PDB file of C-alpha atoms in Angstrom:
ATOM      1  CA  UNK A   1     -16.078 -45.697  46.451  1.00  0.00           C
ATOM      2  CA  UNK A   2     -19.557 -45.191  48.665  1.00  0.00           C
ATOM      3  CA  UNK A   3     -21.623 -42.495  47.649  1.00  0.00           C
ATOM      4  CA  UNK A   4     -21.172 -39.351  50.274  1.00  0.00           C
ATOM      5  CA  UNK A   5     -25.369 -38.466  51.455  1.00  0.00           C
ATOM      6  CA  UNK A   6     -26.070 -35.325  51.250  1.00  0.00           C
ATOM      7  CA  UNK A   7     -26.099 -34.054  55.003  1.00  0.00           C
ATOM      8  CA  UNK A   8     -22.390 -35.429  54.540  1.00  0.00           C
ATOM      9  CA  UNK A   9     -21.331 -33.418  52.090  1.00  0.00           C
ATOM     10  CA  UNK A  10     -19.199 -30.049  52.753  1.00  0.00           C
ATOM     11  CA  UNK A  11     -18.132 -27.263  50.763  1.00  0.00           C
ATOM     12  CA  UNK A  12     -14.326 -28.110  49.881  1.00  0.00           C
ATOM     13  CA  UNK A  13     -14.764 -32.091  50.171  1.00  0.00           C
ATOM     14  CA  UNK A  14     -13.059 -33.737  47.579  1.00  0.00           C
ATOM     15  CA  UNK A  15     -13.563 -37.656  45.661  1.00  0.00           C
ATOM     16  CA  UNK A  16     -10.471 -39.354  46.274  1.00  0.00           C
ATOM     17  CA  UNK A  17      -8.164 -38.197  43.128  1.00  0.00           C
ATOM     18  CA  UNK A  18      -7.754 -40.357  39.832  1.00  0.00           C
ATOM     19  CA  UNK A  19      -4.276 -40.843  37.713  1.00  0.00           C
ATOM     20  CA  UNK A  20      -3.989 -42.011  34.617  1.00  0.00           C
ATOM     21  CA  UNK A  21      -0.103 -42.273  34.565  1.00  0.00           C
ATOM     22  CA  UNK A  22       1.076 -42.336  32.102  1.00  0.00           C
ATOM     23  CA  UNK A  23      -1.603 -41.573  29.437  1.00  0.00           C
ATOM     24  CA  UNK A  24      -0.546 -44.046  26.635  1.00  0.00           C
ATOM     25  CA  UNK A  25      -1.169 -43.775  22.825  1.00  0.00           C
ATOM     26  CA  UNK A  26      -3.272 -46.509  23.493  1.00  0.00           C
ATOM     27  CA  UNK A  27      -5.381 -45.053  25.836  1.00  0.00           C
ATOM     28  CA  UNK A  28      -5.921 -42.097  23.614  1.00  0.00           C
ATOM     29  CA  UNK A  29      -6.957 -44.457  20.260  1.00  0.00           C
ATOM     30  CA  UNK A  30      -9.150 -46.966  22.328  1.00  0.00           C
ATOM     31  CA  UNK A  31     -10.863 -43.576  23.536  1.00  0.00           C
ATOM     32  CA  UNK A  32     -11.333 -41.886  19.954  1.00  0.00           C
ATOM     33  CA  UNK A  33     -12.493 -45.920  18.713  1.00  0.00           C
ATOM     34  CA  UNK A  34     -15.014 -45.899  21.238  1.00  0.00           C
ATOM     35  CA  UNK A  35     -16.341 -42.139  20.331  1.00  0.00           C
ATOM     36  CA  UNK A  36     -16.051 -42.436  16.597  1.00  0.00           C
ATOM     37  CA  UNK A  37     -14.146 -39.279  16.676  1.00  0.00           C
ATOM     38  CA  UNK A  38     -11.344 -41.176  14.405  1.00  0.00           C
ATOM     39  CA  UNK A  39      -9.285 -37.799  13.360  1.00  0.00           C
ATOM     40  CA  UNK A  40      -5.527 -38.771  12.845  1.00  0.00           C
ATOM     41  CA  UNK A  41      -4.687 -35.771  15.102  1.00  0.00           C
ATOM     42  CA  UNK A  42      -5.070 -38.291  17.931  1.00  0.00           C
ATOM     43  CA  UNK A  43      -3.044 -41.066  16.876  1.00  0.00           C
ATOM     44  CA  UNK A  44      -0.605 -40.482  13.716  1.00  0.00           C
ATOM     45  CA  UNK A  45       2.131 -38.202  14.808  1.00  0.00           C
ATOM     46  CA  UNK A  46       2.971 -37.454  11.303  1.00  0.00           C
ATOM     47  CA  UNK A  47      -0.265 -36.178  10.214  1.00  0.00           C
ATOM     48  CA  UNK A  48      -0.200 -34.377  13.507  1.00  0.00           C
ATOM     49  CA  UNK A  49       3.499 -32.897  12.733  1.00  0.00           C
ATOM     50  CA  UNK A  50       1.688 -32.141   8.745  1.00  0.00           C
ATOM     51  CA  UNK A  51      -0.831 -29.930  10.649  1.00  0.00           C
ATOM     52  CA  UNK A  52       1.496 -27.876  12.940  1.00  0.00           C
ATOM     53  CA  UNK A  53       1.878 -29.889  15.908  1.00  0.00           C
ATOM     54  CA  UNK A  54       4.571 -31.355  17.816  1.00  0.00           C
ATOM     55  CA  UNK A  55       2.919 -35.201  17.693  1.00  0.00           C
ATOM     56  CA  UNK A  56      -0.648 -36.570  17.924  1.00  0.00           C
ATOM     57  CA  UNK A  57      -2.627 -35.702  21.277  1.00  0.00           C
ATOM     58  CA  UNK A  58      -5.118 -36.702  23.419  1.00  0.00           C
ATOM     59  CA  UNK A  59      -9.059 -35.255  22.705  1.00  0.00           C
ATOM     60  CA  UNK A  60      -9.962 -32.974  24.873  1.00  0.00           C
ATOM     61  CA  UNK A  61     -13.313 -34.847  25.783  1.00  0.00           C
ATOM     62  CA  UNK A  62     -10.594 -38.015  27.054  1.00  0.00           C
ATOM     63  CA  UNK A  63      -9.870 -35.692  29.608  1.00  0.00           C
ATOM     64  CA  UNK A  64     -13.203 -34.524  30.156  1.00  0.00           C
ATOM     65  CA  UNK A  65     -14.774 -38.100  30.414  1.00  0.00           C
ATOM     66  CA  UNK A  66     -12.203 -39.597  32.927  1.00  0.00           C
ATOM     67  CA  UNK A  67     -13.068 -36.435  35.466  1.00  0.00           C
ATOM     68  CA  UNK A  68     -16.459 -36.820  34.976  1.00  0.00           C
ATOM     69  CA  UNK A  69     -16.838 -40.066  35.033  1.00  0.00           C
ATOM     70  CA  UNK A  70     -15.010 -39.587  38.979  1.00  0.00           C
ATOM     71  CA  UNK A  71     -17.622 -37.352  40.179  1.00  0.00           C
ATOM     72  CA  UNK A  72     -20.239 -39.373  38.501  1.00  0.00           C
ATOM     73  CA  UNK A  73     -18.339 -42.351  40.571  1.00  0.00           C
ATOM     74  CA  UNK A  74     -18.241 -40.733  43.300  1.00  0.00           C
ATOM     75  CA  UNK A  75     -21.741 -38.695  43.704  1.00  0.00           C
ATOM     76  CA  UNK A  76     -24.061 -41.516  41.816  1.00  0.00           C
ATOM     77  CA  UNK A  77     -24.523 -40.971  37.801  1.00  0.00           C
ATOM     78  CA  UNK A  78     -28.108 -40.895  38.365  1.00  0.00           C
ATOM     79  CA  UNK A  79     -27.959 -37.363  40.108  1.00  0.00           C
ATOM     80  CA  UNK A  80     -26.084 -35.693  37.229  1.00  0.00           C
ATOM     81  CA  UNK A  81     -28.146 -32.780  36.046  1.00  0.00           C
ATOM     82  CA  UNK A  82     -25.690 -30.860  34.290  1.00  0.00           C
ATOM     83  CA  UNK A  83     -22.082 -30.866  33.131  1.00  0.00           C
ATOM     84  CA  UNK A  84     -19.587 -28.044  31.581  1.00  0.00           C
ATOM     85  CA  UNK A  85     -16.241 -28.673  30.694  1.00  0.00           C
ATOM     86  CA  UNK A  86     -13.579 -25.918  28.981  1.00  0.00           C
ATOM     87  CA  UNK A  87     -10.173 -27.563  27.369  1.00  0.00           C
ATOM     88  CA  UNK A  88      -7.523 -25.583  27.895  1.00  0.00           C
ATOM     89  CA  UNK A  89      -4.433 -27.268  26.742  1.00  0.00           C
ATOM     90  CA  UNK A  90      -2.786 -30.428  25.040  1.00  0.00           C
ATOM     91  CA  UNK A  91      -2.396 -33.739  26.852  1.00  0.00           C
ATOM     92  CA  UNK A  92       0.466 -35.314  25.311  1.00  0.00           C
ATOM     93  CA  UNK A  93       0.791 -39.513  25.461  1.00  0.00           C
ATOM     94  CA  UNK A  94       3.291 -39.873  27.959  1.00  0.00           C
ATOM     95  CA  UNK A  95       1.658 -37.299  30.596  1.00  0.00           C
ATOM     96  CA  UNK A  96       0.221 -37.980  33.782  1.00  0.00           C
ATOM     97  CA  UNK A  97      -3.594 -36.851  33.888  1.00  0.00           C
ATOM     98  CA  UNK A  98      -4.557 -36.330  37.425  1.00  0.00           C
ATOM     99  CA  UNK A  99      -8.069 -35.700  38.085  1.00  0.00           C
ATOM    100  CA  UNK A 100      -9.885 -33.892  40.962  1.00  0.00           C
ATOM    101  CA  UNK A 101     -13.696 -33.109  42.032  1.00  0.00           C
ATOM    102  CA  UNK A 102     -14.230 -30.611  44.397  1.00  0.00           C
ATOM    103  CA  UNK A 103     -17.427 -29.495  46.263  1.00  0.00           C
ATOM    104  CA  UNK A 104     -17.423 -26.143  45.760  1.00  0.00           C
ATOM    105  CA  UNK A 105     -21.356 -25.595  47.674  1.00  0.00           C
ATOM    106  CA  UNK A 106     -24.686 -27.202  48.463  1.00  0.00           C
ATOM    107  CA  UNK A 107     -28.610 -25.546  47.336  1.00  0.00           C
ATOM    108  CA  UNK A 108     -32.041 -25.945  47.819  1.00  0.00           C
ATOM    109  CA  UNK A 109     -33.737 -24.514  44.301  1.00  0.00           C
ATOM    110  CA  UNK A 110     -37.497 -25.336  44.216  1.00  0.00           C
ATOM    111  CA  UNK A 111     -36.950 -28.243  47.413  1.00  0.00           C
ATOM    112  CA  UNK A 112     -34.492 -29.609  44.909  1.00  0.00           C
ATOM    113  CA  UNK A 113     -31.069 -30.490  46.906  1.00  0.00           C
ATOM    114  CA  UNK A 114     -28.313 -29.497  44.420  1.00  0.00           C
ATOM    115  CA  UNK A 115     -24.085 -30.063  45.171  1.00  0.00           C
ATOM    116  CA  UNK A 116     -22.304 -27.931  42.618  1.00  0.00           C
ATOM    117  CA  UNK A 117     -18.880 -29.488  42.126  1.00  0.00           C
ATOM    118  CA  UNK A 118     -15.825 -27.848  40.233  1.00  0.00           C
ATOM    119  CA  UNK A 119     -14.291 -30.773  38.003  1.00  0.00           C
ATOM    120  CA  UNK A 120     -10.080 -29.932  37.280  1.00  0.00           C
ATOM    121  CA  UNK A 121      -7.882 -32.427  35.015  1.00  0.00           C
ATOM    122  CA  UNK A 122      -4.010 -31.840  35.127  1.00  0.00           C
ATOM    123  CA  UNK A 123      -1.814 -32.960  32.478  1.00  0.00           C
ATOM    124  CA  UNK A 124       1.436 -32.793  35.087  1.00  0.00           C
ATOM    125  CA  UNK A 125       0.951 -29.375  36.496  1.00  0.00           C
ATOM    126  CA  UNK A 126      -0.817 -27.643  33.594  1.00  0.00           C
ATOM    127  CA  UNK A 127      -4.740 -27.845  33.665  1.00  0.00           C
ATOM    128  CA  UNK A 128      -5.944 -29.084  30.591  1.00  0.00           C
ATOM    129  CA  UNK A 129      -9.627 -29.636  30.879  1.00  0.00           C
ATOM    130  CA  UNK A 130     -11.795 -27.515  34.072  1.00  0.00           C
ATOM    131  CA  UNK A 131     -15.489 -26.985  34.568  1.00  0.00           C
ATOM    132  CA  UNK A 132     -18.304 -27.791  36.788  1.00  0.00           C
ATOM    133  CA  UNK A 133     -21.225 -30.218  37.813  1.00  0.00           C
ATOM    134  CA  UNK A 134     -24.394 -30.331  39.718  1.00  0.00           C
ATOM    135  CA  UNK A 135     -25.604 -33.723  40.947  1.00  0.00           C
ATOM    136  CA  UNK A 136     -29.243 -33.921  42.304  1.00  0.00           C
ATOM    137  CA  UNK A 137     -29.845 -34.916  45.906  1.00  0.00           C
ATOM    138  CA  UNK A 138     -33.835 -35.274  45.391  1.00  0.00           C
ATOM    139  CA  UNK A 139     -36.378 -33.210  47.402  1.00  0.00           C
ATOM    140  CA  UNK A 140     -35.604 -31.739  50.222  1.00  0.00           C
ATOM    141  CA  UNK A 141     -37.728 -33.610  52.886  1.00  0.00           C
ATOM    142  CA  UNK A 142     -39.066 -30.290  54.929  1.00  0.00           C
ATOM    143  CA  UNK A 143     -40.015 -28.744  51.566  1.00  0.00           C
TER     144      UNK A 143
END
């Protein structure tokens, strides 16, 4: 995927989506290995079931990372300047996590080009993780 320049960019232009389909148990374990977030929530249904829920689930901040990571893809990681995220419900292994970035508008703040993004993650048609970006464009040339 090229990186979009900034004159390029639109409010309402979207990064080609990303699926994880499905999400496996795998995925969800190599993810909470990796973050050294190693709670059995995530990967032993029957301590998950002890606790109150239907089976082990995916971390929120899975979710969160693969959507990021797609803008960051997509923009250039190096103009990240800020990121929020908000879970909002369980992703369940078996679901199908489909991932969209969205410009939602373009700034100038102190000759600083900013592109504030809106970052969604569906877990089939529920969103389970949403939030926002803004990716740095550098200085604005007449300023």
């Amino acid at each position: 995927m090229s990186e979009p320049s900034w004159d390029e960019l639109q409010q309402g232009d979207e990064a080609p989506s990303k699926t994880v389909d499905p999400v496996t148990l795998t995925d969800i374990v190599r993810y909470q290995g990796a973050s050294g977030d190693l709670n059995p929530l995530h990967h032993d249904d029957d301590y998950a079931r002890a606790a109150g829920f239907e089976r082990a689930f995916s971390a929120g901040m899975f979710q969160a990372g693969v959507v990021v990571a797609l803008a960051a893809s997509w923009l250039g990681p190096e103009r990240v300047r800020r990121v929020r995220t908000r879970f909002r419900t369980m992703l369940w292994p078996g679901d199908t996590l489909t991932c969209s970035v969205t410009v939602t508008g373009k700034r100038v703040v102190d000759g600083e080009r900013l592109v504030d993004v809106a970052l969604v993650a569906r877990g089939g048609h529920e969103v389970v993780v949403e939030g926002d970006a803004v990716f740095s464009f550098g200085r604005d040339e007449a300023g």
